[in-house]
JSON list of C-alpha atoms in Angstrom, two decimals:
[
{"chain": "A", "resi": 381, "resn": "MET", "atom": "CA", "xyz": [-29.46, -57.49, 30.86]},
{"chain": "A", "resi": 382, "resn": "SER", "atom": "CA", "xyz": [-32.53, -58.74, 28.99]},
{"chain": "A", "resi": 383, "resn": "ALA", "atom": "CA", "xyz": [-32.81, -58.32, 25.24]},
{"chain": "A", "resi": 384, "resn": "ARG", "atom": "CA", "xyz": [-35.97, -56.27, 25.72]},
{"chain": "A", "resi": 385, "resn": "ARG", "atom": "CA", "xyz": [-34.15, -53.82, 28.03]},
{"chain": "A", "resi": 386, "resn": "VAL", "atom": "CA", "xyz": [-31.29, -53.50, 25.54]},
{"chain": "A", "resi": 387, "resn": "VAL", "atom": "CA", "xyz": [-33.76, -52.62, 22.79]},
{"chain": "A", "resi": 388, "resn": "VAL", "atom": "CA", "xyz": [-35.52, -50.04, 24.99]},
{"chain": "A", "resi": 389, "resn": "LEU", "atom": "CA", "xyz": [-32.23, -48.41, 26.00]},
{"chain": "A", "resi": 390, "resn": "THR", "atom": "CA", "xyz": [-31.03, -48.38, 22.39]},
{"chain": "A", "resi": 391, "resn": "LEU", "atom": "CA", "xyz": [-34.24, -46.71, 21.24]},
{"chain": "A", "resi": 392, "resn": "GLY", "atom": "CA", "xyz": [-33.98, -44.21, 24.09]},
{"chain": "A", "resi": 393, "resn": "PHE", "atom": "CA", "xyz": [-30.46, -43.20, 23.09]},
{"chain": "A", "resi": 394, "resn": "ALA", "atom": "CA", "xyz": [-31.55, -42.93, 19.46]},
{"chain": "A", "resi": 395, "resn": "VAL", "atom": "CA", "xyz": [-34.45, -40.65, 20.34]},
{"chain": "A", "resi": 396, "resn": "ALA", "atom": "CA", "xyz": [-32.19, -38.49, 22.52]},
{"chain": "A", "resi": 397, "resn": "ALA", "atom": "CA", "xyz": [-29.65, -38.22, 19.71]},
{"chain": "A", "resi": 398, "resn": "VAL", "atom": "CA", "xyz": [-32.32, -37.21, 17.20]},
{"chain": "A", "resi": 399, "resn": "GLY", "atom": "CA", "xyz": [-33.71, -34.69, 19.68]},
{"chain": "A", "resi": 400, "resn": "ALA", "atom": "CA", "xyz": [-30.28, -33.16, 20.18]},
{"chain": "A", "resi": 401, "resn": "PHE", "atom": "CA", "xyz": [-29.79, -32.95, 16.42]},
{"chain": "A", "resi": 402, "resn": "VAL", "atom": "CA", "xyz": [-33.14, -31.20, 15.96]},
{"chain": "A", "resi": 403, "resn": "VAL", "atom": "CA", "xyz": [-32.26, -28.61, 18.62]},
{"chain": "A", "resi": 404, "resn": "LEU", "atom": "CA", "xyz": [-28.85, -27.93, 17.10]},
{"chain": "A", "resi": 405, "resn": "ASP", "atom": "CA", "xyz": [-30.25, -27.84, 13.56]},
{"chain": "A", "resi": 406, "resn": "ARG", "atom": "CA", "xyz": [-33.00, -25.40, 14.52]},
{"chain": "A", "resi": 407, "resn": "PHE", "atom": "CA", "xyz": [-30.47, -23.02, 16.00]},
{"chain": "A", "resi": 408, "resn": "GLY", "atom": "CA", "xyz": [-28.12, -23.10, 13.05]},
{"chain": "A", "resi": 409, "resn": "GLY", "atom": "CA", "xyz": [-25.77, -25.76, 14.44]},
{"chain": "A", "resi": 410, "resn": "THR", "atom": "CA", "xyz": [-24.80, -23.58, 17.40]},
{"chain": "A", "resi": 411, "resn": "ASP", "atom": "CA", "xyz": [-25.56, -23.52, 21.10]},
{"chain": "A", "resi": 412, "resn": "ARG", "atom": "CA", "xyz": [-28.77, -21.71, 21.96]},
{"chain": "A", "resi": 413, "resn": "PHE", "atom": "CA", "xyz": [-26.85, -19.23, 24.13]},
{"chain": "A", "resi": 414, "resn": "ALA", "atom": "CA", "xyz": [-23.47, -17.60, 23.49]},
{"chain": "A", "resi": 415, "resn": "ASP", "atom": "CA", "xyz": [-21.49, -14.51, 24.43]},
{"chain": "A", "resi": 416, "resn": "LEU", "atom": "CA", "xyz": [-22.50, -12.30, 21.49]},
{"chain": "A", "resi": 417, "resn": "PRO", "atom": "CA", "xyz": [-20.29, -9.31, 20.57]},
{"chain": "A", "resi": 418, "resn": "GLY", "atom": "CA", "xyz": [-21.21, -5.77, 21.52]},
{"chain": "A", "resi": 419, "resn": "ASP", "atom": "CA", "xyz": [-24.67, -5.33, 22.99]},
{"chain": "A", "resi": 420, "resn": "ALA", "atom": "CA", "xyz": [-26.29, -7.80, 20.60]},
{"chain": "A", "resi": 421, "resn": "ASP", "atom": "CA", "xyz": [-29.05, -9.83, 22.25]},
{"chain": "A", "resi": 422, "resn": "VAL", "atom": "CA", "xyz": [-29.96, -12.11, 19.35]},
{"chain": "A", "resi": 423, "resn": "ARG", "atom": "CA", "xyz": [-28.11, -13.57, 16.36]},
{"chain": "A", "resi": 424, "resn": "LEU", "atom": "CA", "xyz": [-30.17, -14.89, 13.44]},
{"chain": "A", "resi": 425, "resn": "ARG", "atom": "CA", "xyz": [-28.62, -17.20, 10.86]},
{"chain": "A", "resi": 426, "resn": "GLY", "atom": "CA", "xyz": [-30.04, -18.05, 7.45]},
{"chain": "A", "resi": 427, "resn": "HIS", "atom": "CA", "xyz": [-30.41, -16.26, 4.12]},
{"chain": "A", "resi": 428, "resn": "PHE", "atom": "CA", "xyz": [-31.79, -12.74, 4.47]},
{"chain": "A", "resi": 429, "resn": "THR", "atom": "CA", "xyz": [-32.54, -10.14, 1.81]},
{"chain": "A", "resi": 430, "resn": "GLN", "atom": "CA", "xyz": [-31.88, -6.48, 2.53]},
{"chain": "A", "resi": 431, "resn": "ALA", "atom": "CA", "xyz": [-35.64, -5.91, 2.62]},
{"chain": "A", "resi": 432, "resn": "GLN", "atom": "CA", "xyz": [-35.97, -8.56, 5.34]},
{"chain": "A", "resi": 433, "resn": "VAL", "atom": "CA", "xyz": [-33.13, -7.05, 7.38]},
{"chain": "A", "resi": 434, "resn": "THR", "atom": "CA", "xyz": [-34.83, -3.66, 7.13]},
{"chain": "A", "resi": 435, "resn": "ALA", "atom": "CA", "xyz": [-38.15, -5.19, 8.21]},
{"chain": "A", "resi": 436, "resn": "LEU", "atom": "CA", "xyz": [-36.50, -6.90, 11.19]},
{"chain": "A", "resi": 437, "resn": "ALA", "atom": "CA", "xyz": [-34.97, -3.58, 12.24]},
{"chain": "A", "resi": 438, "resn": "GLY", "atom": "CA", "xyz": [-38.44, -2.05, 12.09]},
{"chain": "A", "resi": 439, "resn": "LEU", "atom": "CA", "xyz": [-40.04, -4.53, 14.49]},
{"chain": "A", "resi": 440, "resn": "PRO", "atom": "CA", "xyz": [-41.24, -2.87, 17.71]},
{"chain": "A", "resi": 441, "resn": "GLN", "atom": "CA", "xyz": [-39.08, -5.18, 19.86]},
{"chain": "A", "resi": 442, "resn": "ALA", "atom": "CA", "xyz": [-35.84, -4.28, 18.01]},
{"chain": "A", "resi": 443, "resn": "ALA", "atom": "CA", "xyz": [-33.66, -1.36, 19.06]},
{"chain": "A", "resi": 444, "resn": "ALA", "atom": "CA", "xyz": [-31.27, -2.20, 16.20]},
{"chain": "A", "resi": 445, "resn": "ALA", "atom": "CA", "xyz": [-30.89, -4.98, 13.63]},
{"chain": "A", "resi": 446, "resn": "GLU", "atom": "CA", "xyz": [-28.23, -5.17, 10.93]},
{"chain": "A", "resi": 447, "resn": "CYS", "atom": "CA", "xyz": [-26.58, -7.67, 8.64]},
{"chain": "A", "resi": 448, "resn": "ALA", "atom": "CA", "xyz": [-23.41, -8.93, 10.32]},
{"chain": "A", "resi": 449, "resn": "THR", "atom": "CA", "xyz": [-21.97, -11.39, 7.81]},
{"chain": "A", "resi": 450, "resn": "THR", "atom": "CA", "xyz": [-18.40, -12.63, 8.36]},
{"chain": "A", "resi": 451, "resn": "LEU", "atom": "CA", "xyz": [-16.30, -13.72, 5.38]},
{"chain": "A", "resi": 452, "resn": "TYR", "atom": "CA", "xyz": [-13.25, -15.96, 5.63]},
{"chain": "A", "resi": 453, "resn": "GLY", "atom": "CA", "xyz": [-10.46, -16.70, 3.17]},
{"chain": "A", "resi": 454, "resn": "VAL", "atom": "CA", "xyz": [-10.18, -13.16, 1.77]},
{"chain": "A", "resi": 455, "resn": "THR", "atom": "CA", "xyz": [-6.92, -12.10, 0.08]},
{"chain": "A", "resi": 456, "resn": "VAL", "atom": "CA", "xyz": [-5.83, -8.49, 0.50]},
{"chain": "A", "resi": 457, "resn": "TYR", "atom": "CA", "xyz": [-3.46, -6.69, -1.87]},
{"chain": "A", "resi": 458, "resn": "GLY", "atom": "CA", "xyz": [-1.91, -3.25, -1.39]},
{"chain": "A", "resi": 459, "resn": "ALA", "atom": "CA", "xyz": [-0.22, -3.82, 1.97]},
{"chain": "A", "resi": 460, "resn": "PRO", "atom": "CA", "xyz": [3.58, -4.26, 2.07]},
{"chain": "A", "resi": 461, "resn": "GLU", "atom": "CA", "xyz": [2.83, -8.01, 1.93]},
{"chain": "A", "resi": 462, "resn": "VAL", "atom": "CA", "xyz": [-0.13, -9.90, 0.51]},
{"chain": "A", "resi": 463, "resn": "LEU", "atom": "CA", "xyz": [-2.51, -10.75, 3.36]},
{"chain": "A", "resi": 464, "resn": "ARG", "atom": "CA", "xyz": [-3.94, -14.21, 2.84]},
{"chain": "A", "resi": 465, "resn": "GLU", "atom": "CA", "xyz": [-6.72, -15.97, 4.76]},
{"chain": "A", "resi": 466, "resn": "THR", "atom": "CA", "xyz": [-7.99, -12.62, 5.99]},
{"chain": "A", "resi": 467, "resn": "THR", "atom": "CA", "xyz": [-11.26, -12.47, 7.92]},
{"chain": "A", "resi": 468, "resn": "VAL", "atom": "CA", "xyz": [-13.64, -9.66, 6.95]},
{"chain": "A", "resi": 469, "resn": "ILE", "atom": "CA", "xyz": [-16.42, -8.67, 9.35]},
{"chain": "A", "resi": 470, "resn": "THR", "atom": "CA", "xyz": [-19.29, -6.33, 8.59]},
{"chain": "A", "resi": 471, "resn": "ALA", "atom": "CA", "xyz": [-18.81, -2.79, 9.87]},
{"chain": "A", "resi": 472, "resn": "VAL", "atom": "CA", "xyz": [-22.32, -2.10, 11.14]},
{"chain": "A", "resi": 473, "resn": "GLN", "atom": "CA", "xyz": [-23.80, 1.38, 11.64]},
{"chain": "A", "resi": 474, "resn": "SER", "atom": "CA", "xyz": [-25.15, 0.83, 15.15]},
{"chain": "A", "resi": 475, "resn": "PRO", "atom": "CA", "xyz": [-22.39, 1.30, 17.77]},
{"chain": "A", "resi": 476, "resn": "SER", "atom": "CA", "xyz": [-24.18, -1.17, 20.06]},
{"chain": "A", "resi": 477, "resn": "LEU", "atom": "CA", "xyz": [-23.69, -4.01, 17.56]},
{"chain": "A", "resi": 478, "resn": "ARG", "atom": "CA", "xyz": [-20.04, -3.44, 16.68]},
{"chain": "A", "resi": 479, "resn": "HIS", "atom": "CA", "xyz": [-17.37, -6.12, 17.19]},
{"chain": "A", "resi": 480, "resn": "THR", "atom": "CA", "xyz": [-14.56, -3.68, 17.68]},
{"chain": "A", "resi": 481, "resn": "THR", "atom": "CA", "xyz": [-13.54, -0.19, 18.84]},
{"chain": "A", "resi": 482, "resn": "VAL", "atom": "CA", "xyz": [-11.61, 2.29, 16.67]},
{"chain": "A", "resi": 483, "resn": "ARG", "atom": "CA", "xyz": [-8.28, 3.41, 18.16]},
{"chain": "A", "resi": 484, "resn": "GLN", "atom": "CA", "xyz": [-7.07, 5.63, 15.32]},
{"chain": "A", "resi": 485, "resn": "GLY", "atom": "CA", "xyz": [-8.96, 7.31, 12.50]},
{"chain": "A", "resi": 486, "resn": "GLN", "atom": "CA", "xyz": [-12.69, 6.77, 12.09]},
{"chain": "A", "resi": 487, "resn": "TYR", "atom": "CA", "xyz": [-15.32, 4.10, 11.56]},
{"chain": "A", "resi": 488, "resn": "PRO", "atom": "CA", "xyz": [-16.17, 3.39, 7.88]},
{"chain": "A", "resi": 489, "resn": "ALA", "atom": "CA", "xyz": [-18.84, 5.71, 6.51]},
{"chain": "A", "resi": 490, "resn": "ALA", "atom": "CA", "xyz": [-18.96, 4.32, 2.97]},
{"chain": "A", "resi": 491, "resn": "ASP", "atom": "CA", "xyz": [-18.69, 0.91, 1.30]},
{"chain": "A", "resi": 492, "resn": "ALA", "atom": "CA", "xyz": [-15.21, 1.72, -0.06]},
{"chain": "A", "resi": 493, "resn": "GLN", "atom": "CA", "xyz": [-13.78, 2.36, 3.41]},
{"chain": "A", "resi": 494, "resn": "VAL", "atom": "CA", "xyz": [-12.25, -0.28, 5.66]},
{"chain": "A", "resi": 495, "resn": "LEU", "atom": "CA", "xyz": [-10.85, -0.80, 9.16]},
{"chain": "A", "resi": 496, "resn": "VAL", "atom": "CA", "xyz": [-7.70, -2.82, 9.83]},
{"chain": "A", "resi": 497, "resn": "ASP", "atom": "CA", "xyz": [-7.07, -4.50, 13.16]},
{"chain": "A", "resi": 498, "resn": "ALA", "atom": "CA", "xyz": [-4.29, -2.88, 15.18]},
{"chain": "A", "resi": 499, "resn": "GLN", "atom": "CA", "xyz": [-2.13, -6.01, 15.30]},
{"chain": "A", "resi": 500, "resn": "THR", "atom": "CA", "xyz": [-2.10, -6.27, 11.50]},
{"chain": "A", "resi": 501, "resn": "ALA", "atom": "CA", "xyz": [-1.58, -2.53, 10.96]},
{"chain": "A", "resi": 502, "resn": "GLN", "atom": "CA", "xyz": [1.47, -2.54, 13.23]},
{"chain": "A", "resi": 503, "resn": "ARG", "atom": "CA", "xyz": [2.94, -5.79, 11.94]},
{"chain": "A", "resi": 504, "resn": "TYR", "atom": "CA", "xyz": [2.75, -4.85, 8.26]},
{"chain": "A", "resi": 505, "resn": "GLY", "atom": "CA", "xyz": [3.01, -1.07, 8.51]},
{"chain": "A", "resi": 506, "resn": "ILE", "atom": "CA", "xyz": [-0.42, -0.25, 7.09]},
{"chain": "A", "resi": 507, "resn": "PRO", "atom": "CA", "xyz": [-1.23, 3.44, 7.61]},
{"chain": "A", "resi": 508, "resn": "ILE", "atom": "CA", "xyz": [-4.56, 5.22, 7.46]},
{"chain": "A", "resi": 509, "resn": "GLY", "atom": "CA", "xyz": [-5.11, 6.30, 3.86]},
{"chain": "A", "resi": 510, "resn": "ARG", "atom": "CA", "xyz": [-3.58, 3.13, 2.36]},
{"chain": "A", "resi": 511, "resn": "LYS", "atom": "CA", "xyz": [-5.59, 1.78, -0.58]},
{"chain": "A", "resi": 512, "resn": "LEU", "atom": "CA", "xyz": [-6.25, -1.95, -0.45]},
{"chain": "A", "resi": 513, "resn": "ASN", "atom": "CA", "xyz": [-7.89, -4.41, -2.80]},
{"chain": "A", "resi": 514, "resn": "LEU", "atom": "CA", "xyz": [-9.90, -7.24, -1.22]},
{"chain": "A", "resi": 515, "resn": "GLN", "atom": "CA", "xyz": [-10.47, -10.38, -3.30]},
{"chain": "A", "resi": 516, "resn": "ARG", "atom": "CA", "xyz": [-12.50, -13.53, -2.69]},
{"chain": "A", "resi": 517, "resn": "ALA", "atom": "CA", "xyz": [-13.74, -16.23, -5.06]},
{"chain": "A", "resi": 518, "resn": "GLY", "atom": "CA", "xyz": [-13.29, -14.02, -8.13]},
{"chain": "A", "resi": 519, "resn": "HIS", "atom": "CA", "xyz": [-14.87, -10.94, -6.58]},
{"chain": "A", "resi": 520, "resn": "SER", "atom": "CA", "xyz": [-12.91, -7.77, -5.86]},
{"chain": "A", "resi": 521, "resn": "VAL", "atom": "CA", "xyz": [-13.57, -4.68, -3.71]},
{"chain": "A", "resi": 522, "resn": "PRO", "atom": "CA", "xyz": [-11.20, -1.68, -3.55]},
{"chain": "A", "resi": 523, "resn": "ALA", "atom": "CA", "xyz": [-11.21, 0.13, -0.20]},
{"chain": "A", "resi": 524, "resn": "THR", "atom": "CA", "xyz": [-9.26, 2.83, 1.62]},
{"chain": "A", "resi": 525, "resn": "VAL", "atom": "CA", "xyz": [-8.11, 2.32, 5.21]},
{"chain": "A", "resi": 526, "resn": "VAL", "atom": "CA", "xyz": [-9.87, 4.94, 7.35]},
{"chain": "A", "resi": 527, "resn": "GLY", "atom": "CA", "xyz": [-9.17, 3.53, 10.79]},
{"chain": "A", "resi": 528, "resn": "VAL", "atom": "CA", "xyz": [-7.26, 1.11, 12.99]},
{"chain": "A", "resi": 529, "resn": "ALA", "atom": "CA", "xyz": [-9.31, -0.86, 15.52]},
{"chain": "A", "resi": 530, "resn": "ASP", "atom": "CA", "xyz": [-9.04, -3.38, 18.31]},
{"chain": "A", "resi": 531, "resn": "ARG", "atom": "CA", "xyz": [-8.78, -6.96, 17.13]},
{"chain": "A", "resi": 532, "resn": "PRO", "atom": "CA", "xyz": [-12.14, -8.67, 17.79]},
{"chain": "A", "resi": 533, "resn": "GLY", "atom": "CA", "xyz": [-11.73, -11.28, 20.49]},
{"chain": "A", "resi": 534, "resn": "ASP", "atom": "CA", "xyz": [-14.73, -13.39, 19.45]},
{"chain": "A", "resi": 535, "resn": "LEU", "atom": "CA", "xyz": [-13.36, -14.55, 16.08]},
{"chain": "A", "resi": 536, "resn": "ALA", "atom": "CA", "xyz": [-11.66, -17.84, 15.33]},
{"chain": "A", "resi": 537, "resn": "ALA", "atom": "CA", "xyz": [-9.09, -16.15, 13.08]},
{"chain": "A", "resi": 538, "resn": "GLY", "atom": "CA", "xyz": [-5.53, -17.37, 13.59]},
{"chain": "A", "resi": 539, "resn": "ALA", "atom": "CA", "xyz": [-3.05, -15.20, 15.46]},
{"chain": "A", "resi": 540, "resn": "SER", "atom": "CA", "xyz": [-1.27, -14.25, 12.23]},
{"chain": "A", "resi": 541, "resn": "ALA", "atom": "CA", "xyz": [-4.42, -13.71, 10.13]},
{"chain": "A", "resi": 542, "resn": "ALA", "atom": "CA", "xyz": [-5.62, -10.16, 9.46]},
{"chain": "A", "resi": 543, "resn": "VAL", "atom": "CA", "xyz": [-9.10, -8.97, 10.45]},
{"chain": "A", "resi": 544, "resn": "LEU", "atom": "CA", "xyz": [-10.74, -6.17, 8.47]},
{"chain": "A", "resi": 545, "resn": "ALA", "atom": "CA", "xyz": [-14.13, -4.47, 8.88]},
{"chain": "A", "resi": 546, "resn": "LEU", "atom": "CA", "xyz": [-15.99, -3.45, 5.72]},
{"chain": "A", "resi": 547, "resn": "PRO", "atom": "CA", "xyz": [-19.51, -1.97, 5.48]},
{"chain": "A", "resi": 548, "resn": "ALA", "atom": "CA", "xyz": [-22.38, -4.25, 4.49]},
{"chain": "A", "resi": 549, "resn": "GLY", "atom": "CA", "xyz": [-22.50, -3.09, 0.87]},
{"chain": "A", "resi": 550, "resn": "GLY", "atom": "CA", "xyz": [-18.82, -3.88, 0.38]},
{"chain": "A", "resi": 551, "resn": "VAL", "atom": "CA", "xyz": [-19.16, -7.25, 2.12]},
{"chain": "A", "resi": 552, "resn": "SER", "atom": "CA", "xyz": [-22.10, -8.12, -0.16]},
{"chain": "A", "resi": 553, "resn": "ARG", "atom": "CA", "xyz": [-20.06, -7.32, -3.29]},
{"chain": "A", "resi": 554, "resn": "LEU", "atom": "CA", "xyz": [-17.12, -9.31, -1.96]},
{"chain": "A", "resi": 555, "resn": "ASP", "atom": "CA", "xyz": [-19.50, -12.22, -1.42]},
{"chain": "A", "resi": 556, "resn": "GLY", "atom": "CA", "xyz": [-20.79, -12.02, -4.98]},
{"chain": "A", "resi": 557, "resn": "GLY", "atom": "CA", "xyz": [-24.10, -10.46, -3.99]},
{"chain": "A", "resi": 558, "resn": "ALA", "atom": "CA", "xyz": [-25.08, -13.42, -1.80]},
{"chain": "A", "resi": 559, "resn": "PRO", "atom": "CA", "xyz": [-27.89, -12.89, 0.72]},
{"chain": "A", "resi": 560, "resn": "CYS", "atom": "CA", "xyz": [-26.91, -11.82, 4.21]},
{"chain": "A", "resi": 561, "resn": "ASP", "atom": "CA", "xyz": [-26.29, -14.94, 6.31]},
{"chain": "A", "resi": 562, "resn": "GLU", "atom": "CA", "xyz": [-26.28, -13.39, 9.79]},
{"chain": "A", "resi": 563, "resn": "VAL", "atom": "CA", "xyz": [-28.29, -10.63, 11.44]},
{"chain": "A", "resi": 564, "resn": "ALA", "atom": "CA", "xyz": [-27.33, -9.09, 14.80]},
{"chain": "A", "resi": 565, "resn": "VAL", "atom": "CA", "xyz": [-30.17, -7.70, 16.89]},
{"chain": "A", "resi": 566, "resn": "GLN", "atom": "CA", "xyz": [-30.33, -5.51, 19.98]},
{"chain": "A", "resi": 567, "resn": "LEU", "atom": "CA", "xyz": [-33.68, -5.72, 21.77]},
{"chain": "A", "resi": 568, "resn": "ARG", "atom": "CA", "xyz": [-35.41, -2.79, 23.43]},
{"chain": "A", "resi": 569, "resn": "ARG", "atom": "CA", "xyz": [-36.14, -5.02, 26.43]},
{"chain": "A", "resi": 570, "resn": "ARG", "atom": "CA", "xyz": [-34.81, -8.49, 27.20]},
{"chain": "A", "resi": 571, "resn": "SER", "atom": "CA", "xyz": [-38.29, -9.59, 28.24]},
{"chain": "A", "resi": 572, "resn": "GLU", "atom": "CA", "xyz": [-39.35, -9.19, 24.60]},
{"chain": "A", "resi": 573, "resn": "ALA", "atom": "CA", "xyz": [-36.99, -11.85, 23.23]},
{"chain": "A", "resi": 574, "resn": "THR", "atom": "CA", "xyz": [-39.75, -14.42, 22.68]},
{"chain": "A", "resi": 575, "resn": "ALA", "atom": "CA", "xyz": [-42.07, -11.80, 21.19]},
{"chain": "A", "resi": 576, "resn": "PHE", "atom": "CA", "xyz": [-39.29, -10.75, 18.82]},
{"chain": "A", "resi": 577, "resn": "GLN", "atom": "CA", "xyz": [-38.73, -14.30, 17.65]},
{"chain": "A", "resi": 578, "resn": "LYS", "atom": "CA", "xyz": [-42.43, -14.69, 16.87]},
{"chain": "A", "resi": 579, "resn": "ALA", "atom": "CA", "xyz": [-42.47, -11.35, 15.03]},
{"chain": "A", "resi": 580, "resn": "ALA", "atom": "CA", "xyz": [-39.32, -12.33, 13.10]},
{"chain": "A", "resi": 581, "resn": "ARG", "atom": "CA", "xyz": [-41.05, -15.53, 11.99]},
{"chain": "A", "resi": 582, "resn": "GLY", "atom": "CA", "xyz": [-43.82, -13.37, 10.56]},
{"chain": "A", "resi": 583, "resn": "VAL", "atom": "CA", "xyz": [-41.28, -11.31, 8.59]},
{"chain": "A", "resi": 584, "resn": "LEU", "atom": "CA", "xyz": [-39.27, -14.27, 7.34]},
{"chain": "A", "resi": 585, "resn": "GLY", "atom": "CA", "xyz": [-42.03, -16.86, 6.93]},
{"chain": "A", "resi": 586, "resn": "ALA", "atom": "CA", "xyz": [-39.98, -19.44, 8.83]},
{"chain": "A", "resi": 587, "resn": "ASP", "atom": "CA", "xyz": [-37.91, -19.89, 11.97]},
{"chain": "A", "resi": 588, "resn": "PRO", "atom": "CA", "xyz": [-34.29, -18.83, 11.35]},
{"chain": "A", "resi": 589, "resn": "GLY", "atom": "CA", "xyz": [-31.36, -20.24, 13.28]},
{"chain": "A", "resi": 590, "resn": "VAL", "atom": "CA", "xyz": [-31.33, -18.34, 16.58]},
{"chain": "A", "resi": 591, "resn": "THR", "atom": "CA", "xyz": [-28.64, -17.78, 19.20]},
{"chain": "A", "resi": 592, "resn": "TYR", "atom": "CA", "xyz": [-29.34, -15.65, 22.27]},
{"chain": "A", "resi": 593, "resn": "ASP", "atom": "CA", "xyz": [-26.79, -13.74, 24.32]},
{"chain": "A", "resi": 594, "resn": "GLU", "atom": "CA", "xyz": [-25.90, -15.39, 27.63]},
{"chain": "A", "resi": 595, "resn": "SER", "atom": "CA", "xyz": [-27.61, -12.51, 29.44]},
{"chain": "A", "resi": 596, "resn": "LEU", "atom": "CA", "xyz": [-30.99, -13.68, 28.14]},
{"chain": "A", "resi": 597, "resn": "ARG", "atom": "CA", "xyz": [-30.97, -16.97, 30.02]},
{"chain": "A", "resi": 598, "resn": "GLY", "atom": "CA", "xyz": [-34.24, -17.07, 31.91]},
{"chain": "A", "resi": 599, "resn": "HIS", "atom": "CA", "xyz": [-35.90, -14.58, 29.54]},
{"chain": "A", "resi": 600, "resn": "VAL", "atom": "CA", "xyz": [-36.61, -17.03, 26.72]}
]
């Protein structure tokens, strides 16, 4: 193989690698399409204020849009045993965007209310009405168990790790008031996915990381 051809091939691979990096970086380091939980059509990743989340929910293409931050490494006190490395998901208001279904009790209606996954509730004997204290990185949130729910199947939590669902206000306090890092969106029509992304850019002033649900292949 000639030296010139080697150089050309090397440059070609380099360009392809850079191109792949740009695509992954633009979409928050994730694939462009994924099986999103619930009826979510779009997942945005970045740093979003509550005002921005509200504005996204108000876009004409959005049927629902809510902060859906997930926190890892939470320690939970108040159960018969201390629950370490707990995953806390955001309990969103829109049923279409929820990760999980309640089997006993009710969905959280206030920031001091929490769901426990059924596997954890059974294993540790955590009843509805139990008062827990969630702690992470020096921040603490007290919450009362109001329901037991299916364990979300889309999380990377270990088999023995607990999964709790806490409303957005409680998640924000547990995260030290950090901006929302993920927004789940349900579109009114799948054909409006591209229009929504353009409108979201207008709200945010930049392109966020975007992942579309698998069902939107061919629509964007």
